[in-house]
Amino acid sequence: GDSVTQMEGPVTLSEEAFLTINCTYTATGYPSLFWYVQYPGEGLQLLLKATKADDKGSNKGFEATYRKETTSFHLEKGSVQVSDSAVYFCALSGGATNKLIFGTGTLLAVQP
Amino acid sequence: DVKVTQSSRYLVKRTGEKVFLECVQDMDHENMFWYRQDPGLGLRLIYFSYDVKMKEKGDIPEGYSVSREKKERFSLILESASTNQTSMYLCASSLSSTSWTGELFFGEGSRLTVL
């Protein structure tokens, strides 16, 4: 079945460092891909999305490109801030339903 | 803004108790979901509902049931709580499939501890 694999955390970075969180997927058909973020004590919220191959989703300085050839959707940010500390989830959807399949999540800790 | 409200942030229950987790959304969304979140396992779908009085099993429905008597409310029921149901439970809602943009709106979660 469809699945999402994320790099394990925690990822610990200093402020202003470059961030990459890897995400690869397995799916039949052509899924849409998402990154959700969960700040401490909060529910998940959509960070960005891409609905077809070569699309780039972006929001709040984060970017991810839908790479069909490598079945990947890696999350990047050029300069992280302490306020970016959170758990990041990669997810996919496909087919006729709007269920999401989530990865295991990656904890990002940014130190001042 | 869409608001998904889960009635209890923290609950402590004893093994064998019946547990109700309530979720209410205020944006007239057709779809509602219950996930559980566990370290190293991510989010796993328990049940979802596309309409009032309709429900479908997700990936891990065993030990759970749901109720959707009104469009805005989706309840998760643990008929007889067990220690392996200690977890964070997340409710979410979304527009119908034909209108969906890909976004689920989540509540803040209910952390359940079963002793």
Coordinates of C-alpha atoms in Angstrom, one line a residue:
Chain A
G1 CA 0.0 0.0 0.0
D2 CA 0.9 3.7 -0.1
S3 CA 3.4 4.8 2.5
V4 CA 5.7 7.7 3.5
T5 CA 9.2 7.4 4.9
Q6 CA 10.8 10.3 6.7
M7 CA 14.3 10.7 8.1
E8 CA 14.5 10.0 11.8
G9 CA 15.0 12.8 14.2
P10 CA 15.7 14.6 16.3
V11 CA 17.4 17.1 14.0
T12 CA 19.3 19.7 16.1
L13 CA 20.5 22.9 14.3
S14 CA 21.8 26.3 15.3
E15 CA 19.9 29.3 14.4
E16 CA 20.4 30.4 10.7
A17 CA 21.5 27.0 9.7
F18 CA 20.3 25.3 6.5
L19 CA 17.6 22.7 7.0
T20 CA 16.8 19.6 5.0
I21 CA 14.3 16.9 6.1
N22 CA 14.1 14.0 3.7
C23 CA 10.8 12.4 2.7
T24 CA 10.3 9.6 0.2
Y25 CA 7.0 8.0 -0.8
T26 CA 5.5 4.8 -2.3
A27 CA 2.2 5.2 -4.0
T28 CA 0.2 3.9 -6.9
G29 CA -1.0 6.6 -9.3
Y30 CA -0.2 10.3 -8.8
P31 CA -0.6 11.4 -5.2
S32 CA -0.6 14.9 -3.8
L33 CA 2.2 15.6 -1.3
F34 CA 2.1 17.7 1.9
W35 CA 4.2 18.9 4.8
Y36 CA 2.4 19.5 8.0
V37 CA 3.9 21.1 11.1
Q38 CA 3.1 20.5 14.8
Y39 CA 4.3 23.2 17.2
P40 CA 4.6 22.3 20.8
G41 CA 1.2 21.8 22.5
E42 CA -0.7 22.4 19.3
G43 CA -2.4 20.3 16.6
L44 CA -1.0 19.8 13.1
Q45 CA -1.3 22.5 10.5
L46 CA -0.6 22.5 6.8
L47 CA 2.7 24.0 5.9
L48 CA 2.9 23.5 2.2
K49 CA 1.7 21.1 -0.6
A50 CA 2.3 20.1 -4.2
T51 CA -0.2 18.3 -6.4
K52 CA 1.8 17.2 -9.4
A53 CA 5.3 16.3 -10.5
D54 CA 7.8 19.2 -10.5
D55 CA 5.5 21.4 -8.5
K56 CA 7.2 23.4 -5.7
G57 CA 5.3 24.2 -2.6
S58 CA 6.5 27.0 -0.4
N59 CA 5.4 28.8 2.8
K60 CA 7.1 30.7 5.6
G61 CA 10.5 30.3 4.0
F62 CA 10.1 26.5 3.6
E63 CA 10.2 24.8 0.2
A64 CA 9.7 21.3 -1.1
T65 CA 9.7 20.1 -4.7
Y66 CA 7.6 17.1 -5.9
R67 CA 10.2 14.8 -7.6
K68 CA 8.5 11.9 -9.4
E69 CA 11.7 10.4 -10.7
T70 CA 13.1 10.0 -7.1
T71 CA 9.7 9.7 -5.4
S72 CA 10.8 12.4 -3.0
F73 CA 9.4 15.6 -1.4
H74 CA 12.3 16.9 0.8
L75 CA 11.6 19.9 3.0
E76 CA 14.2 22.7 3.0
K77 CA 14.7 26.1 4.6
G78 CA 17.7 28.3 4.0
S79 CA 17.9 29.8 7.5
V80 CA 16.1 28.3 10.4
Q81 CA 14.9 30.2 13.5
V82 CA 14.2 29.1 17.1
S83 CA 10.5 29.5 16.3
D84 CA 10.8 26.8 13.7
S85 CA 11.3 24.2 16.4
A86 CA 8.5 21.7 15.9
V87 CA 7.6 18.2 14.6
Y88 CA 7.3 18.0 10.8
F89 CA 5.2 15.4 9.1
C90 CA 5.3 14.4 5.4
A91 CA 2.1 13.1 4.0
L92 CA 0.4 11.9 0.8
S93 CA -3.1 11.5 -0.5
G94 CA -4.3 9.9 -3.5
G95 CA -7.3 8.2 -5.1
A96 CA -10.9 9.3 -4.7
T97 CA -10.8 9.9 -1.0
N98 CA -9.2 12.7 1.0
K99 CA -7.5 10.5 3.6
L100 CA -3.9 11.4 4.3
I101 CA -1.1 8.9 5.0
F102 CA 1.5 10.4 7.3
G103 CA 5.1 9.7 7.9
T104 CA 6.5 9.2 11.4
G105 CA 7.4 12.8 11.9
T106 CA 10.7 14.5 12.4
L107 CA 11.5 16.6 15.5
L108 CA 13.4 19.8 14.7
A109 CA 15.1 21.6 17.6
V110 CA 16.7 24.9 16.7
Q111 CA 19.1 26.4 19.3
P112 CA 19.9 30.1 19.6
Chain B
D1 CA -10.7 30.5 10.8
V2 CA -11.6 26.9 11.1
K3 CA -11.7 25.7 14.6
V4 CA -11.7 22.1 15.7
T5 CA -12.2 21.7 19.4
Q6 CA -11.5 18.6 21.3
S7 CA -13.3 18.5 24.6
S8 CA -10.5 17.2 26.9
R9 CA -6.8 18.0 26.6
Y10 CA -5.8 15.4 29.2
L11 CA -7.6 12.4 30.6
V12 CA -6.6 9.7 33.0
K13 CA -8.8 6.5 33.0
R14 CA -8.6 3.1 34.4
T15 CA -8.4 -0.2 32.5
G16 CA -11.9 -1.3 31.5
E17 CA -13.5 2.1 31.7
K18 CA -15.6 3.4 28.8
V19 CA -14.0 6.5 27.4
F20 CA -15.6 9.2 25.2
L21 CA -13.5 11.7 23.2
E22 CA -15.5 14.5 21.7
C23 CA -14.7 16.7 18.7
V24 CA -16.6 19.6 17.3
Q25 CA -15.8 21.7 14.2
D26 CA -17.4 25.0 13.3
M27 CA -16.9 25.2 9.5
D28 CA -19.6 22.9 8.3
H29 CA -17.0 20.4 7.0
E30 CA -18.4 17.1 5.6
N31 CA -15.4 14.9 6.6
M32 CA -14.1 14.2 10.0
F33 CA -11.3 11.9 11.2
W34 CA -9.8 10.4 14.3
Y35 CA -6.0 9.7 14.4
R36 CA -3.8 8.5 17.2
Q37 CA -0.2 9.8 17.4
D38 CA 2.5 7.7 19.0
P39 CA 6.3 8.4 19.0
G40 CA 8.0 6.6 16.2
L41 CA 4.7 5.6 14.5
G42 CA 3.4 9.0 13.4
L43 CA -0.3 9.4 12.9
R44 CA -2.5 6.4 12.3
L45 CA -6.1 6.7 11.1
I46 CA -8.6 5.0 13.4
Y47 CA -12.0 6.0 11.9
F48 CA -13.4 8.6 9.5
S49 CA -16.8 9.9 8.5
Y50 CA -17.9 11.4 5.3
D51 CA -21.4 12.4 6.4
V52 CA -23.7 12.3 9.4
K53 CA -24.3 8.7 10.6
M54 CA -21.7 7.4 8.2
K55 CA -18.4 5.9 9.4
E56 CA -15.6 3.9 7.9
K57 CA -12.7 2.1 9.4
G58 CA -9.3 3.4 9.1
D59 CA -6.1 1.5 9.6
I60 CA -6.4 0.6 13.3
P61 CA -10.1 0.5 14.3
E62 CA -9.8 -2.4 16.7
G63 CA -10.9 -1.5 20.2
Y64 CA -12.6 1.8 19.0
S65 CA -16.0 2.9 17.8
V66 CA -17.3 6.3 16.6
S67 CA -20.5 8.2 16.5
R68 CA -21.6 11.0 14.2
E69 CA -25.1 12.1 15.0
K70 CA -24.6 15.7 13.9
K71 CA -22.5 17.1 11.2
E72 CA -20.3 19.2 13.5
R73 CA -19.6 16.5 16.1
F74 CA -17.6 13.3 15.8
S75 CA -17.0 11.2 18.9
L76 CA -14.5 8.5 19.5
I77 CA -15.4 5.7 21.9
L78 CA -13.2 3.3 23.7
E79 CA -15.7 0.6 24.9
S80 CA -13.2 -0.9 27.4
A81 CA -10.0 1.1 27.7
S82 CA -6.7 -0.8 27.8
T83 CA -3.2 0.3 28.6
N84 CA -2.1 0.0 25.0
Q85 CA -4.6 2.7 24.1
T86 CA -2.6 5.3 26.1
S87 CA -1.8 7.8 23.3
M88 CA -2.4 11.3 21.9
Y89 CA -5.7 11.4 19.9
L90 CA -6.1 13.9 17.2
C91 CA -9.4 14.9 15.5
A92 CA -9.4 16.5 12.1
S93 CA -12.0 17.8 9.6
S94 CA -12.0 18.7 6.0
L95 CA -14.2 19.7 3.1
S96 CA -15.8 17.0 1.0
S97 CA -13.8 15.1 -1.6
T98 CA -15.0 17.2 -4.5
S99 CA -14.0 20.5 -2.8
W100 CA -11.0 19.3 -1.0
T101 CA -7.8 21.4 -1.4
G102 CA -5.7 18.9 0.6
E103 CA -5.9 20.5 4.0
L104 CA -7.0 18.8 7.1
F105 CA -7.8 21.0 10.1
F106 CA -6.7 19.5 13.4
G107 CA -7.7 19.9 17.0
E108 CA -5.0 20.3 19.7
G109 CA -5.3 16.7 20.7
S110 CA -6.4 14.7 23.7
R111 CA -3.8 13.0 25.7
L112 CA -5.2 9.8 27.2
T113 CA -3.5 7.8 29.9
V114 CA -5.0 4.4 30.8
L115 CA -3.8 3.0 34.1

